[in-house]
Coordinates of N, CA, C and O in Angstrom, one line a residue:
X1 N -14.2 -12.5 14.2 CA -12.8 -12.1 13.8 C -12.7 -12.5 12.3 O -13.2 -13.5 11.9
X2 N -11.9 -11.4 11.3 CA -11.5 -11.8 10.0 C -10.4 -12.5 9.6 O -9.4 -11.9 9.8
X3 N -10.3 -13.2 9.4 CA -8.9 -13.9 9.0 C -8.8 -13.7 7.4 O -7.8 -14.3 7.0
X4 N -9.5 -13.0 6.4 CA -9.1 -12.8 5.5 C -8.6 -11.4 5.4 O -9.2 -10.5 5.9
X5 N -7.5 -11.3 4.5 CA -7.0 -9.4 4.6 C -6.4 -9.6 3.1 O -5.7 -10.5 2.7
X6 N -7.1 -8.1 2.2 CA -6.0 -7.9 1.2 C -4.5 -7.1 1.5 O -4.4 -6.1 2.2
X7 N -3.7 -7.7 1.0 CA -2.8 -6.9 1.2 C -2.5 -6.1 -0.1 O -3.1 -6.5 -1.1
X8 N -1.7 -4.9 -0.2 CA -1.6 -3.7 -1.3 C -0.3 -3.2 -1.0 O 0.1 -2.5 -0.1
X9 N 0.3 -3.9 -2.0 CA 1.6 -3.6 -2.5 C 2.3 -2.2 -2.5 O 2.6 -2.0 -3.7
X10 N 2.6 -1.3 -2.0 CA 3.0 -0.3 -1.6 C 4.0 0.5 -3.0 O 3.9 1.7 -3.3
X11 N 4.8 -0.7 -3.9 CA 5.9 -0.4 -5.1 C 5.4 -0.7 -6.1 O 6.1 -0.4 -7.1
X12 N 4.3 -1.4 -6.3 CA 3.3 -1.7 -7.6 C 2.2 -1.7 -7.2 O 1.5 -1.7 -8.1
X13 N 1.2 -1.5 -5.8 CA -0.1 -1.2 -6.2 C -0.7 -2.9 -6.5 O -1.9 -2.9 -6.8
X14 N -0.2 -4.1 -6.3 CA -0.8 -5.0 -6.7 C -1.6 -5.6 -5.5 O -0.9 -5.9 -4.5
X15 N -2.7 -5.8 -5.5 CA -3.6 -6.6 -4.1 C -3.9 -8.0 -4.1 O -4.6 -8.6 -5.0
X16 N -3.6 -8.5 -3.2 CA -3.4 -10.3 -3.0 C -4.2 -10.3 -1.5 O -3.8 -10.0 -0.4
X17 N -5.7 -10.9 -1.9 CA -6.4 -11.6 -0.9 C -5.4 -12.4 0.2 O -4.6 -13.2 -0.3
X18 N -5.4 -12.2 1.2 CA -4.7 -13.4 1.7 C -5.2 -14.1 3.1 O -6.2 -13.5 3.5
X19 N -4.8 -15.3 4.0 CA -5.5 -15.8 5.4 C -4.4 -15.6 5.7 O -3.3 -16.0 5.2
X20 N -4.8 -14.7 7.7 CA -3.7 -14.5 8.1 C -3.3 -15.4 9.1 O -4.4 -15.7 9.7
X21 N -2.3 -16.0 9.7 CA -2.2 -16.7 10.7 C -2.6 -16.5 12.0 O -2.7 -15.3 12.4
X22 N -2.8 -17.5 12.8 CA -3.6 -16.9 14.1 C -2.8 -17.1 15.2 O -3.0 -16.5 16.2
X23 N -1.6 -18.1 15.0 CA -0.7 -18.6 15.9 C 0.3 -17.7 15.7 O 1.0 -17.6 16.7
X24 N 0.7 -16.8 14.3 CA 2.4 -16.0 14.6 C 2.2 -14.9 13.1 O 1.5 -14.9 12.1
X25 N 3.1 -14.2 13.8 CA 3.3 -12.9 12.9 C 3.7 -13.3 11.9 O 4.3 -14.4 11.8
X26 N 3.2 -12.4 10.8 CA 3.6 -12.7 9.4 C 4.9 -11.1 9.2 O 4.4 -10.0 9.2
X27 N 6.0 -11.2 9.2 CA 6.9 -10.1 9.3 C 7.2 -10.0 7.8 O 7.7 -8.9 7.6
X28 N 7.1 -10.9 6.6 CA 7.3 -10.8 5.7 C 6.3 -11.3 4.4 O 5.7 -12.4 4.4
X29 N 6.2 -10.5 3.5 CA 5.6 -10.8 2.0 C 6.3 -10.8 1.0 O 6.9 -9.8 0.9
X30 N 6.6 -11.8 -0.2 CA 6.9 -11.1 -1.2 C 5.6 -10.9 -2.2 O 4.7 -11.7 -2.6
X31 N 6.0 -9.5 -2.5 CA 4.4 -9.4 -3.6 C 4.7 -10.5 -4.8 O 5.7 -11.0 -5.4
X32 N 3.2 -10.6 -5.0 CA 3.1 -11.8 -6.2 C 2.9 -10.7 -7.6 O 2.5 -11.1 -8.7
X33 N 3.2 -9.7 -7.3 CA 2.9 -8.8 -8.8 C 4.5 -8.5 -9.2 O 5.1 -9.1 -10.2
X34 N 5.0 -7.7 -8.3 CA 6.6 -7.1 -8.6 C 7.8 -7.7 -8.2 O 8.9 -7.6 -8.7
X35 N 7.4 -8.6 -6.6 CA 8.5 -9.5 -6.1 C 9.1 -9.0 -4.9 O 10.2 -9.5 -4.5
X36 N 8.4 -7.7 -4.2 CA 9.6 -6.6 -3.7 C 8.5 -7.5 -2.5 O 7.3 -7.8 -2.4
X37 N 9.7 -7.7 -1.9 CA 9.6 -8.3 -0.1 C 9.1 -7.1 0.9 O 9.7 -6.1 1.3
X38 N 7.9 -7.4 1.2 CA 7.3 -6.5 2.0 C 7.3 -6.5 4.0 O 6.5 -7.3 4.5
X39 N 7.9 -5.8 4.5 CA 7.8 -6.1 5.9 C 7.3 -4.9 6.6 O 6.9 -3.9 5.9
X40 N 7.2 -4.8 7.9 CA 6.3 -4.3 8.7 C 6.6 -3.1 8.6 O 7.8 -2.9 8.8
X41 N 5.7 -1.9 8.4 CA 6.5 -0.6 9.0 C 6.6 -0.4 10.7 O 6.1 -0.9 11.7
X42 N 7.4 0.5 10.5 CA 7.8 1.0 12.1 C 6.4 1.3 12.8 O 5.5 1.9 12.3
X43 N 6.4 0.9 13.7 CA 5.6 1.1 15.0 C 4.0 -0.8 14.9 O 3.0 -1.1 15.5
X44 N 4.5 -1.2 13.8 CA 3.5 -1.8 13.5 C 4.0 -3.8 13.7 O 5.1 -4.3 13.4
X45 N 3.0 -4.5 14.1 CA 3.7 -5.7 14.4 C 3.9 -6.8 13.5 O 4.5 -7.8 13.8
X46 N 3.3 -6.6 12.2 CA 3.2 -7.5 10.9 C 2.7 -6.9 9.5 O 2.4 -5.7 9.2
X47 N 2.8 -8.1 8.4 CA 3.0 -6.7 7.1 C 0.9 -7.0 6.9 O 0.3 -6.5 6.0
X48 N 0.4 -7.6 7.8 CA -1.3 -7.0 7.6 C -1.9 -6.4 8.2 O -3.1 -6.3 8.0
X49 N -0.9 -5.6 9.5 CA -1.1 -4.6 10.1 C -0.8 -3.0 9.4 O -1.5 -2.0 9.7
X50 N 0.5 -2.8 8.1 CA 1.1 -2.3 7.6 C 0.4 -2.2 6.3 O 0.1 -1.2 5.7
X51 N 0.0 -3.3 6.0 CA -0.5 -3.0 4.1 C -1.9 -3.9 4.2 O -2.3 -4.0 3.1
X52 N -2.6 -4.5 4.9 CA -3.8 -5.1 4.4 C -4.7 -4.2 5.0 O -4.6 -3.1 5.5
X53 N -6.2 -5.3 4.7 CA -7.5 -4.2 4.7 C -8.4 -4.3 6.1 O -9.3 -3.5 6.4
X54 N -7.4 -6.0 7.1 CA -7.7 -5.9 8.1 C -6.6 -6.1 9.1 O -5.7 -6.8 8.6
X55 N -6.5 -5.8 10.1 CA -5.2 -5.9 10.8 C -5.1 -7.1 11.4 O -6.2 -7.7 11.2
X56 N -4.1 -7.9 12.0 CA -3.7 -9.0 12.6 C -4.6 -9.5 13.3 O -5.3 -8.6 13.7
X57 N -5.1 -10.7 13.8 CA -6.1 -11.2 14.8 C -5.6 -11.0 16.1 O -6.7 -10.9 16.7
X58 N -4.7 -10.7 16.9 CA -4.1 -10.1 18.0 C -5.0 -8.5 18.6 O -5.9 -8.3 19.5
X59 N -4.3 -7.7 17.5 CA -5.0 -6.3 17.2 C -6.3 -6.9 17.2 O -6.7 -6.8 18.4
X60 N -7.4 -7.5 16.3 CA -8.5 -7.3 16.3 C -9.4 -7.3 17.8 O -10.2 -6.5 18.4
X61 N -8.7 -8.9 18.2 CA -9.2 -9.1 19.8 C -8.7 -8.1 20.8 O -9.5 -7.7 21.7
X62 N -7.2 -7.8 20.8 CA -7.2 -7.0 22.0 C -6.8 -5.5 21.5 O -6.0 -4.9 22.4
X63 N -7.0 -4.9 20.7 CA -6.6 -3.6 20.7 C -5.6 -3.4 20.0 O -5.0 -4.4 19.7
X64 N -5.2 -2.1 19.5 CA -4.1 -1.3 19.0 C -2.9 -1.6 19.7 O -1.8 -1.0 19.6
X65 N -3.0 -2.4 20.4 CA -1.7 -1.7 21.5 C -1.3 -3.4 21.8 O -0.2 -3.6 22.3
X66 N -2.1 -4.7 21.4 CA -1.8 -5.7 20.9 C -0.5 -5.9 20.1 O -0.1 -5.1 19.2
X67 N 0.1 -7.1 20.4 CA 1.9 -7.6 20.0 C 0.9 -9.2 19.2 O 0.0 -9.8 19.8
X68 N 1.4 -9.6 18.1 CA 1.2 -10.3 17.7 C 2.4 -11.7 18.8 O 3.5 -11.3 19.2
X69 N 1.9 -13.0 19.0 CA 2.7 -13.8 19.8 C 3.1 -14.9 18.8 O 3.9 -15.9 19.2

């Protein structure tokens, strides 16, 4: 499993390596480039399912269809 994910800023474009938690959803970022608070889009359970390069540890173990707990 990866616990590392960049995330990419969606309103500046800026990417921040980040470790993701393994015990609880991360529902919020503020980017460290522009400041603009980043949260989950629709249908998706956290913002490194939404903007990083690997999805949640949930998703990785059990599937797409995994809920972050």
């Amino acid at each position: 499993m990866q616990l590392q994910s960049t995330l990419t800023c969606p309103g500046c474009g800026h990417r921040s390596a980040e470790t993701m938690p393994t015990d609880a959803c991360q529902f919020f970022y503020d980017c460290t480039g522009c400041g603009t608070r980043l949260k989950p889009k629709a249908g998706d359970c956290c913002v490194f399912c939404s903007y990083g390069t690997v999805p949640c540890p949930p998703i990785q173990q059990n599937g797409k269809d995994a809920c972050c707990s």
